[in-house]
Amino acid sequence: MHQNELTFQRTAAVGLMAGKMADGSVVLMERNTKTVHSLNPTAAAALAAIETSAELPAITASMSAALNRPIDQDQALAALAQLENAGLAESVSTSEPRQSRRQMMRAVASVAAIATPMVITMTASEQKAYAQAAGSGVSSAKLLSASPVLNGCAGGGTFTITGQGTNFTNSSVVTFSQATINVTSKIALSATSLQVTVTYSTSVGATSNITVTSGSEVVSATALLNFNLCT
Amino acid sequence: MRGQFSYWPSCTDPAAKMLYPAGDSSAYTLQSMVDEYVVSHVSGLTALHAGVLVRDNAALLLPGQSHAGKSTLVQQLIRDGWLYYSDEYAFLDNDARVHPYPRTMFVRDAQGESQAVPVSTPAGGPAVPVRAVVELRYAADAHFTVTPVPQSEAVIRLLKNTPRELEQDVEVFSRMVALASRGNYFTGVRGEAALAADELLRLFEGLA
C-alpha cells in the first residue's frame, strides 16, 4: 500500500471546546471526557487539513499553506500518527487492513525524527490527580480509624492513624480537638498509616477529633481517637 | 474578592499575629483549612497554585506545589521590592487578571515543620494583568535557565497546577486558555534564590 493512498479524517471526538492560540498552537478539550489535547502548530495544521476526509498529498499541501513553509509527507504523516494516537484522527481507506495502515504510519513517524511531541494529552483522571495534589477542596483523602483505645490513666500512649487516599509523611502535622493532647513523636509507616505517640492529662475526655496536615493535604475526622476514662 | 468573605485574615492584619504565633506549627493547619475553604467556595475566580508578586501593575506567577521552594523565592522577591500578592494561590478572573490573596506565608524549618513568616511590607492591591508565568524547579548550584512554552502546552501546565477539577468546573479550562493566550509562560531551573530573583526581574522587565 502506498502512503499516497491513505485517507484521513477527524474522529467524532473532535466535538470539542477549542482554543486557537496566538502562536499557532491549538488546545482542545473533549466535551464528554474532559480530556485535554495540546497541538503544536504542525499538528494543528494537520487537524485543520482533515476537517473533511482528505488524502495525504492534499493534507500535505494544506499544511504547507497554513504554516507558510514546505511540509513533506513524512512530517505530515508523523503529525497524523500522533493525532491518531490521541484519538483525534483516523485513516479511513478500506483498501488495506487497518493494522497495516497503522504499522506503516508508525514506521514513517519513527523515521521522521520529530524531536518534540506535537500532541500532548492529559486525561480527566490525570488532571484530577494533579488537582488534588494542588490542594483541592474536594480531595478524596480521609481518615478511617485511630487504634488502639488509649488508657486515660496512663498519661501517654502510642496509636496508629489509618487513612485512605492520604499522603502521610514524617513531617505530617497531627493536631487534636482536646488541648491536653500533645504529640511527642510520629512515624509514617506508609502513606496511609501514621504511628503517633502522645502525652495527655489524666483528665482527658472520652474522644478527640484528629486533623492531619501533610503539605497541602488537610484531613480531619471527628471523635476518631478514643480513651478509657481515668476514674 | 475580599468582599466575598465576612472575615479574611491576611498576613498584615493584627488578628493574624494572634492566629499564627511564631513557632506554632499548628497554625499551618489552620491556614490550610482557610485555603481549602476559599478555594472551594470562591465564585467567579479560579485558583492556581502559584506564588504571586506584582511590579509596575503587572503580575509574576510562580506555579508549583507546596514545599517546592516557592515561598523561599517569594520571600527574596519581596526583599527586592516586589509587592506581595500570595505565596500559595493566584485567583484568576475571566480577563486573566490576578486577584490578591495575601495569606500568611509559611516556610519549612530545619525539622520540616511549616512556620509562619511575617510579611512586614504592604501586601495586596487591585487585580492586575499577568505579565509572566515562570515554572521553576530548584536544583542546588543550578544556573538560572528558562525556556518559553508553546501556549497550548501552557494550558496543560496550568491545569496541572489548579486545585479545581475539570470534571466539576469546566470554566477552569476557559480561564487557563485566557491566561495562556497572553503568552510568556516559561519553564526552567533555578539555584540560589537571590540570583534567581535578579534573573526573574530581568526577564520580567524585558517583557514590558
Short mmCIF file of C-alpha atoms in Angstrom, two decimals:
data_model
loop_
_atom_site.label_atom_id
_atom_site.label_comp_id
_atom_site.label_asym_id
_atom_site.label_seq_id
_atom_site.Cartn_x
_atom_site.Cartn_y
_atom_site.Cartn_z
CA MET A 1 0.00 0.00 0.00
CA HIS A 2 1.44 3.38 -0.95
CA GLN A 3 1.19 6.17 1.59
CA ASN A 4 -0.45 8.42 -1.02
CA GLU A 5 -3.44 6.09 -0.88
CA LEU A 6 -4.02 6.88 2.80
CA THR A 7 -7.10 8.93 3.56
CA PHE A 8 -7.65 10.69 6.87
CA GLN A 9 -10.48 12.37 8.72
CA ARG A 10 -11.23 13.74 12.14
CA THR A 11 -12.83 11.43 14.66
CA ALA A 12 -16.09 12.14 16.41
CA ALA A 13 -14.06 13.16 19.48
CA VAL A 14 -13.46 16.48 17.81
CA GLY A 15 -16.74 17.87 19.07
CA LEU A 16 -14.70 19.96 21.36
CA MET A 17 -14.11 23.23 23.10
CA ALA A 18 -11.18 24.74 21.24
CA GLY A 19 -8.71 27.50 21.84
CA LYS A 20 -6.68 28.74 18.88
CA MET A 21 -3.64 30.39 20.37
CA ALA A 22 -1.72 33.35 19.01
CA ASP A 23 1.43 31.26 18.44
CA GLY A 24 -0.45 28.91 16.08
CA SER A 25 -0.83 26.10 18.60
CA VAL A 26 -4.28 24.79 19.50
CA VAL A 27 -5.71 23.41 22.72
CA LEU A 28 -8.78 21.17 22.66
CA MET A 29 -10.98 19.71 25.37
CA GLU A 30 -13.31 16.83 24.60
CA ARG A 31 -16.72 17.77 25.94
CA ASN A 32 -17.67 14.30 27.15
CA THR A 33 -14.43 13.02 28.63
CA LYS A 34 -12.79 16.36 29.54
CA THR A 35 -9.57 15.06 28.01
CA VAL A 36 -7.35 18.00 27.01
CA HIS A 37 -5.04 17.96 23.97
CA SER A 38 -2.26 20.41 23.20
CA LEU A 39 -1.39 20.57 19.49
CA ASN A 40 1.69 22.39 18.30
CA PRO A 41 1.29 24.44 15.08
CA THR A 42 2.21 21.47 12.85
CA ALA A 43 -0.32 19.15 14.46
CA ALA A 44 -2.91 21.95 14.46
CA ALA A 45 -2.39 22.42 10.73
CA ALA A 46 -2.76 18.68 10.17
CA LEU A 47 -6.03 18.58 12.11
CA ALA A 48 -7.34 21.58 10.16
CA ALA A 49 -6.43 19.82 6.92
CA ILE A 50 -8.66 16.84 7.69
CA GLU A 51 -11.80 18.73 8.60
CA THR A 52 -13.23 16.76 5.71
CA SER A 53 -11.78 13.44 4.59
CA ALA A 54 -8.56 14.04 2.65
CA GLU A 55 -5.68 12.11 1.10
CA LEU A 56 -2.08 12.63 2.10
CA PRO A 57 -0.95 14.83 -0.84
CA ALA A 58 -3.83 17.22 -0.23
CA ILE A 59 -3.17 17.22 3.52
CA THR A 60 0.49 17.99 2.95
CA ALA A 61 -0.33 20.87 0.61
CA SER A 62 -2.87 22.27 3.02
CA MET A 63 -0.42 22.11 5.92
CA SER A 64 2.29 23.84 3.88
CA ALA A 65 -0.10 26.65 3.02
CA ALA A 66 -1.29 27.05 6.62
CA LEU A 67 2.21 27.04 8.07
CA ASN A 68 3.67 29.12 5.24
CA ARG A 69 6.61 26.73 4.86
CA PRO A 70 7.21 23.49 3.00
CA ILE A 71 5.98 20.33 4.73
CA ASP A 72 6.98 16.92 3.36
CA GLN A 73 4.76 13.86 3.53
CA ASP A 74 6.79 12.22 6.29
CA GLN A 75 6.26 15.25 8.53
CA ALA A 76 2.56 15.24 7.70
CA LEU A 77 2.32 11.53 8.45
CA ALA A 78 4.15 11.98 11.76
CA ALA A 79 1.63 14.62 12.80
CA LEU A 80 -1.28 12.46 11.67
CA ALA A 81 0.13 9.47 13.55
CA GLN A 82 0.24 11.49 16.78
CA LEU A 83 -3.29 12.78 16.18
CA GLU A 84 -4.45 9.21 15.64
CA ASN A 85 -2.75 8.06 18.85
CA ALA A 86 -4.60 10.84 20.68
CA GLY A 87 -7.90 9.68 19.20
CA LEU A 88 -8.36 12.84 17.17
CA ALA A 89 -7.82 11.42 13.67
CA GLU A 90 -8.33 8.15 11.85
CA SER A 91 -7.34 6.73 8.50
CA VAL A 92 -10.38 5.71 6.55
CA SER A 93 -9.08 3.87 3.49
CA THR A 94 -10.62 0.43 3.10
CA SER A 95 -8.13 -0.84 0.57
CA GLU A 96 -5.88 -2.40 3.25
CA PRO A 97 -6.45 -3.83 6.74
CA ARG A 98 -6.41 -1.11 9.45
CA GLN A 99 -3.47 -2.72 11.24
CA SER A 100 -1.21 -2.48 8.19
CA ARG A 101 -2.02 1.20 7.81
CA ARG A 102 -1.14 1.88 11.43
CA GLN A 103 2.10 -0.06 11.13
CA MET A 104 3.06 1.99 8.11
CA MET A 105 2.23 5.26 9.84
CA ARG A 106 4.27 4.32 12.88
CA ALA A 107 7.23 3.37 10.71
CA VAL A 108 7.03 6.68 8.89
CA ALA A 109 6.64 8.61 12.13
CA SER A 110 9.68 6.93 13.65
CA VAL A 111 11.94 7.97 10.79
CA ALA A 112 10.56 11.50 10.78
CA ALA A 113 12.86 12.20 13.72
CA ILE A 114 10.50 14.62 15.41
CA ALA A 115 12.45 15.97 18.38
CA THR A 116 9.47 17.20 20.40
CA PRO A 117 5.98 15.79 20.73
CA MET A 118 3.43 17.53 18.53
CA VAL A 119 0.42 16.35 20.53
CA ILE A 120 0.32 16.29 24.36
CA THR A 121 -2.72 14.74 26.00
CA MET A 122 -3.96 14.91 29.59
CA THR A 123 -6.96 12.82 30.60
CA ALA A 124 -9.56 13.99 33.10
CA SER A 125 -8.35 11.46 35.66
CA GLU A 126 -4.79 12.71 35.29
CA GLN A 127 -5.97 16.30 35.75
CA LYS A 128 -7.99 15.25 38.79
CA ALA A 129 -4.91 13.72 40.39
CA TYR A 130 -2.96 16.93 39.80
CA ALA A 131 -5.86 19.00 41.15
CA GLN A 132 -5.96 17.01 44.36
CA ALA A 133 -2.20 17.39 44.78
CA ALA A 134 -2.68 21.15 44.29
CA GLY A 135 -4.91 21.30 47.35
CA SER A 136 -8.40 20.73 46.01
CA GLY A 137 -11.21 21.22 48.46
CA VAL A 138 -12.77 18.09 47.04
CA SER A 139 -9.90 15.77 47.90
CA SER A 140 -10.95 12.15 48.40
CA ALA A 141 -8.43 11.65 51.22
CA LYS A 142 -9.94 10.75 54.60
CA LEU A 143 -9.11 9.29 58.00
CA LEU A 144 -10.58 5.86 58.69
CA SER A 145 -9.51 4.93 62.22
CA ALA A 146 -7.20 5.52 65.17
CA SER A 147 -6.33 2.47 67.27
CA PRO A 148 -5.94 1.16 69.88
CA VAL A 149 -8.11 2.86 72.51
CA LEU A 150 -5.73 4.65 74.89
CA ASN A 151 -5.67 4.30 78.69
CA GLY A 152 -6.69 7.67 80.12
CA CYS A 153 -4.86 6.97 83.38
CA ALA A 154 -1.53 6.34 81.66
CA GLY A 155 -0.90 9.97 80.68
CA GLY A 156 0.51 8.88 77.36
CA GLY A 157 0.48 6.21 74.70
CA THR A 158 1.01 5.25 71.08
CA PHE A 159 -1.66 4.71 68.46
CA THR A 160 -1.88 4.38 64.69
CA ILE A 161 -3.97 6.53 62.36
CA THR A 162 -5.18 4.74 59.24
CA GLY A 163 -6.09 6.88 56.26
CA GLN A 164 -7.46 6.37 52.77
CA GLY A 165 -6.00 8.28 49.83
CA THR A 166 -3.73 10.17 52.21
CA ASN A 167 -0.09 11.16 51.79
CA PHE A 168 1.31 10.83 55.31
CA THR A 169 4.99 11.61 55.83
CA ASN A 170 7.18 12.00 58.88
CA SER A 171 6.54 15.75 58.51
CA SER A 172 2.78 15.40 58.71
CA VAL A 173 1.35 17.60 61.46
CA VAL A 174 -1.18 15.97 63.83
CA THR A 175 -3.47 18.11 65.96
CA PHE A 176 -6.33 17.29 68.33
CA SER A 177 -9.54 18.95 69.46
CA GLN A 178 -8.53 18.24 73.07
CA ALA A 179 -5.87 20.77 74.03
CA THR A 180 -4.24 18.50 76.62
CA ILE A 181 -3.05 16.03 73.98
CA ASN A 182 0.47 16.71 72.73
CA VAL A 183 2.43 14.84 70.09
CA THR A 184 5.87 13.67 71.20
CA SER A 185 6.77 11.70 68.06
CA LYS A 186 5.28 10.35 64.83
CA ILE A 187 6.38 7.90 62.19
CA ALA A 188 4.79 7.49 58.78
CA LEU A 189 4.63 3.71 58.35
CA SER A 190 3.18 4.31 54.89
CA ALA A 191 1.25 6.99 53.01
CA THR A 192 -1.91 5.75 54.73
CA SER A 193 -0.57 4.71 58.14
CA LEU A 194 0.81 7.13 60.72
CA GLN A 195 2.05 5.98 64.13
CA VAL A 196 1.73 8.73 66.75
CA THR A 197 2.97 8.89 70.33
CA VAL A 198 1.23 11.40 72.59
CA THR A 199 1.08 12.62 76.16
CA TYR A 200 -2.14 13.85 77.75
CA SER A 201 -3.74 14.83 81.03
CA THR A 202 -5.29 12.02 83.06
CA SER A 203 -8.47 14.09 82.94
CA VAL A 204 -8.61 13.64 79.15
CA GLY A 205 -12.11 13.26 77.66
CA ALA A 206 -13.50 10.14 76.05
CA THR A 207 -12.88 11.13 72.43
CA SER A 208 -10.92 13.62 70.36
CA ASN A 209 -11.10 14.89 66.82
CA ILE A 210 -7.91 14.48 64.79
CA THR A 211 -6.54 16.62 61.96
CA VAL A 212 -3.54 15.51 59.91
CA THR A 213 -1.83 18.04 57.62
CA SER A 214 0.57 16.69 55.01
CA GLY A 215 1.76 19.52 52.79
CA SER A 216 -1.37 20.99 51.23
CA GLU A 217 -3.46 17.96 52.22
CA VAL A 218 -5.59 18.55 55.31
CA VAL A 219 -7.69 15.62 56.55
CA SER A 220 -9.88 15.61 59.66
CA ALA A 221 -12.20 13.21 61.45
CA THR A 222 -14.39 13.73 64.49
CA ALA A 223 -14.22 11.54 67.61
CA LEU A 224 -11.58 9.36 65.98
CA LEU A 225 -9.30 8.86 68.99
CA ASN A 226 -10.85 7.10 72.00
CA PHE A 227 -9.78 6.91 75.63
CA ASN A 228 -10.78 4.67 78.52
CA LEU A 229 -11.53 7.35 81.09
CA CYS A 230 -9.46 7.52 84.26
CA THR A 231 -11.89 7.32 87.18
CA MET B 1 -12.65 39.18 46.10
CA ARG B 2 -12.14 40.08 49.75
CA GLY B 3 -15.75 41.26 49.78
CA GLN B 4 -16.99 37.71 49.27
CA PHE B 5 -15.97 36.77 52.80
CA SER B 6 -17.02 38.38 56.06
CA TYR B 7 -13.53 37.98 57.52
CA TRP B 8 -10.26 37.40 55.76
CA PRO B 9 -7.11 37.02 57.88
CA SER B 10 -4.21 38.31 55.80
CA CYS B 11 -0.53 38.48 56.56
CA THR B 12 -0.72 42.08 57.72
CA ASP B 13 -3.91 42.01 59.80
CA PRO B 14 -3.19 42.42 63.53
CA ALA B 15 -5.51 39.46 64.17
CA ALA B 16 -3.29 37.25 62.03
CA LYS B 17 -0.46 37.69 64.52
CA MET B 18 -2.66 36.11 67.17
CA LEU B 19 -3.85 33.39 64.82
CA TYR B 20 -0.34 32.46 63.76
CA PRO B 21 2.02 32.79 66.74
CA ALA B 22 5.69 32.22 65.95
CA GLY B 23 6.80 28.63 66.42
CA ASP B 24 3.29 27.18 66.42
CA SER B 25 3.24 24.68 63.58
CA SER B 26 -0.47 24.02 64.06
CA ALA B 27 -1.03 27.46 62.52
CA TYR B 28 -0.28 25.87 59.16
CA THR B 29 -3.18 23.50 59.68
CA LEU B 30 -5.48 26.43 60.34
CA GLN B 31 -4.23 28.33 57.31
CA SER B 32 -4.60 25.24 55.11
CA MET B 33 -8.21 24.90 56.23
CA VAL B 34 -8.85 28.54 55.37
CA ASP B 35 -7.21 27.97 51.96
CA GLU B 36 -9.32 24.88 51.30
CA TYR B 37 -12.48 26.79 52.14
CA VAL B 38 -11.60 29.78 49.98
CA VAL B 39 -10.53 27.66 47.01
CA SER B 40 -13.72 25.61 47.06
CA HIS B 41 -16.15 28.48 47.80
CA VAL B 42 -14.85 31.47 45.86
CA SER B 43 -17.09 32.36 42.92
CA GLY B 44 -16.10 33.94 39.63
CA LEU B 45 -12.44 33.17 40.14
CA THR B 46 -10.25 30.14 39.56
CA ALA B 47 -7.37 29.27 41.86
CA LEU B 48 -3.92 28.43 40.56
CA HIS B 49 -1.29 27.01 42.88
CA ALA B 50 1.32 29.74 42.49
CA GLY B 51 3.26 32.44 44.23
CA VAL B 52 2.22 35.91 43.05
CA LEU B 53 4.36 39.04 43.02
CA VAL B 54 3.48 42.38 41.46
CA ARG B 55 5.63 45.11 39.98
CA ASP B 56 4.62 48.04 37.73
CA ASN B 57 0.96 46.97 37.97
CA ALA B 58 1.67 43.57 36.40
CA ALA B 59 1.99 40.14 38.00
CA LEU B 60 4.62 37.44 38.00
CA LEU B 61 3.22 33.98 38.76
CA LEU B 62 5.43 31.20 40.11
CA PRO B 63 3.42 27.96 39.84
CA GLY B 64 4.37 24.96 41.93
CA GLN B 65 3.20 22.63 44.64
CA SER B 66 3.58 23.35 48.35
CA HIS B 67 7.09 22.94 49.74
CA ALA B 68 8.72 23.17 46.29
CA GLY B 69 10.71 26.24 47.31
CA LYS B 70 8.10 28.73 46.17
CA SER B 71 7.91 30.66 49.44
CA THR B 72 11.68 31.00 49.69
CA LEU B 73 11.77 32.66 46.28
CA VAL B 74 8.72 34.77 47.10
CA GLN B 75 10.45 36.00 50.27
CA GLN B 76 13.50 37.00 48.26
CA LEU B 77 11.42 38.87 45.70
CA ILE B 78 9.63 40.78 48.48
CA ARG B 79 13.03 41.77 49.87
CA ASP B 80 13.88 43.01 46.37
CA GLY B 81 10.88 45.34 46.36
CA TRP B 82 8.12 43.30 44.71
CA LEU B 83 4.60 43.65 46.09
CA TYR B 84 3.36 40.51 47.82
CA TYR B 85 0.05 39.10 46.50
CA SER B 86 0.33 35.45 47.61
CA ASP B 87 2.77 32.65 48.26
CA GLU B 88 0.24 29.90 47.58
CA TYR B 89 -2.72 30.76 45.30
CA ALA B 90 -3.31 33.07 42.35
CA PHE B 91 -7.01 33.77 41.88
CA LEU B 92 -7.77 34.44 38.21
CA ASP B 93 -10.82 36.13 36.68
CA ASN B 94 -12.23 35.85 33.14
CA ASP B 95 -9.88 38.56 31.91
CA ALA B 96 -6.83 36.64 33.15
CA ARG B 97 -6.23 39.23 35.86
CA VAL B 98 -4.93 38.00 39.19
CA HIS B 99 -6.58 39.00 42.47
CA PRO B 100 -4.60 39.27 45.73
CA TYR B 101 -4.62 36.53 48.34
CA PRO B 102 -2.01 37.84 50.78
CA ARG B 103 -2.28 34.99 53.25
CA THR B 104 0.31 34.45 55.92
CA MET B 105 3.43 32.99 54.37
CA PHE B 106 4.82 29.67 55.58
CA VAL B 107 8.27 28.16 55.13
CA ARG B 108 9.65 24.89 56.43
CA ASP B 109 12.17 24.96 59.26
CA ALA B 110 15.10 22.57 59.73
CA GLN B 111 12.77 19.98 61.27
CA GLY B 112 10.47 20.10 58.26
CA GLU B 113 7.67 21.87 60.12
CA SER B 114 5.86 24.75 58.43
CA GLN B 115 6.32 28.01 60.30
CA ALA B 116 4.54 31.32 59.75
CA VAL B 117 6.74 34.11 58.44
CA PRO B 118 5.67 37.71 58.94
CA VAL B 119 5.42 39.99 55.91
CA SER B 120 6.34 43.46 57.10
CA THR B 121 5.85 45.28 53.80
CA PRO B 122 2.48 46.31 52.31
CA ALA B 123 0.70 43.46 50.59
CA GLY B 124 -2.14 43.02 48.15
CA GLY B 125 -3.81 45.57 45.92
CA PRO B 126 -6.13 45.71 42.92
CA ALA B 127 -6.48 42.91 40.38
CA VAL B 128 -3.71 43.19 37.80
CA PRO B 129 -2.86 41.54 34.46
CA VAL B 130 -0.36 38.69 34.40
CA ARG B 131 2.84 39.53 32.56
CA ALA B 132 4.77 36.27 33.06
CA VAL B 133 4.31 32.76 34.42
CA VAL B 134 7.58 31.05 35.34
CA GLU B 135 7.56 27.42 36.47
CA LEU B 136 10.87 26.79 38.20
CA ARG B 137 12.44 23.66 39.61
CA TYR B 138 15.03 24.07 42.35
CA ALA B 139 18.41 22.39 42.00
CA ALA B 140 21.34 23.22 44.22
CA ASP B 141 24.06 25.16 42.36
CA ALA B 142 21.98 25.27 39.16
CA HIS B 143 22.29 28.26 36.87
CA PHE B 144 19.01 30.06 36.21
CA THR B 145 17.74 28.82 32.85
CA VAL B 146 14.26 29.19 31.38
CA THR B 147 12.70 28.38 28.02
CA PRO B 148 9.36 29.56 26.63
CA VAL B 149 6.50 27.06 26.42
CA PRO B 150 4.03 26.90 23.49
CA GLN B 151 0.74 28.45 24.55
CA SER B 152 -1.30 25.26 24.15
CA GLU B 153 1.18 23.34 26.30
CA ALA B 154 0.98 26.19 28.82
CA VAL B 155 -2.74 25.44 29.20
CA ILE B 156 -1.97 21.86 30.20
CA ARG B 157 0.73 23.01 32.62
CA LEU B 158 -1.70 25.49 34.19
CA LEU B 159 -4.37 22.78 34.51
CA LYS B 160 -1.83 20.68 36.41
CA ASN B 161 -1.48 23.47 38.96
CA THR B 162 -5.10 24.30 39.68
CA PRO B 163 -6.95 22.68 42.58
CA ARG B 164 -10.15 22.78 40.51
CA GLU B 165 -11.15 19.58 38.73
CA LEU B 166 -12.15 19.93 35.08
CA GLU B 167 -14.85 17.31 35.54
CA GLN B 168 -16.57 19.54 38.08
CA ASP B 169 -15.73 23.01 36.77
CA VAL B 170 -15.38 23.40 33.01
CA GLU B 171 -14.90 27.17 33.46
CA VAL B 172 -11.37 26.47 34.59
CA PHE B 173 -10.47 25.46 31.02
CA SER B 174 -11.58 28.82 29.60
CA ARG B 175 -9.71 30.74 32.28
CA MET B 176 -6.47 28.83 31.71
CA VAL B 177 -6.80 29.35 27.95
CA ALA B 178 -7.30 33.07 28.59
CA LEU B 179 -4.17 33.20 30.74
CA ALA B 180 -2.03 31.12 28.38
CA SER B 181 -3.12 33.18 25.38
CA ARG B 182 -1.32 36.16 26.88
CA GLY B 183 1.89 34.22 26.24
CA ASN B 184 5.01 34.45 28.37
CA TYR B 185 4.91 31.03 30.07
CA PHE B 186 8.39 29.71 30.85
CA THR B 187 9.78 26.58 32.47
CA GLY B 188 13.23 26.15 33.87
CA VAL B 189 15.54 25.56 36.76
CA ARG B 190 16.93 27.81 39.46
CA GLY B 191 19.60 27.65 42.11
CA GLU B 192 20.08 30.13 44.91
CA ALA B 193 17.06 32.39 45.46
CA ALA B 194 18.85 35.75 45.34
CA LEU B 195 20.41 35.02 41.96
CA ALA B 196 17.11 33.68 40.62
CA ALA B 197 15.35 36.84 41.79
CA ASP B 198 17.78 39.00 39.79
CA GLU B 199 17.20 36.91 36.67
CA LEU B 200 13.43 36.99 37.15
CA LEU B 201 13.49 40.78 37.35
CA ARG B 202 15.48 40.97 34.10
CA LEU B 203 13.06 38.57 32.40
CA PHE B 204 10.01 40.42 33.71
CA GLU B 205 11.23 43.87 32.69
CA GLY B 206 12.21 42.54 29.27
CA LEU B 207 8.60 41.54 28.64
CA ALA B 208 7.16 45.00 29.42
#
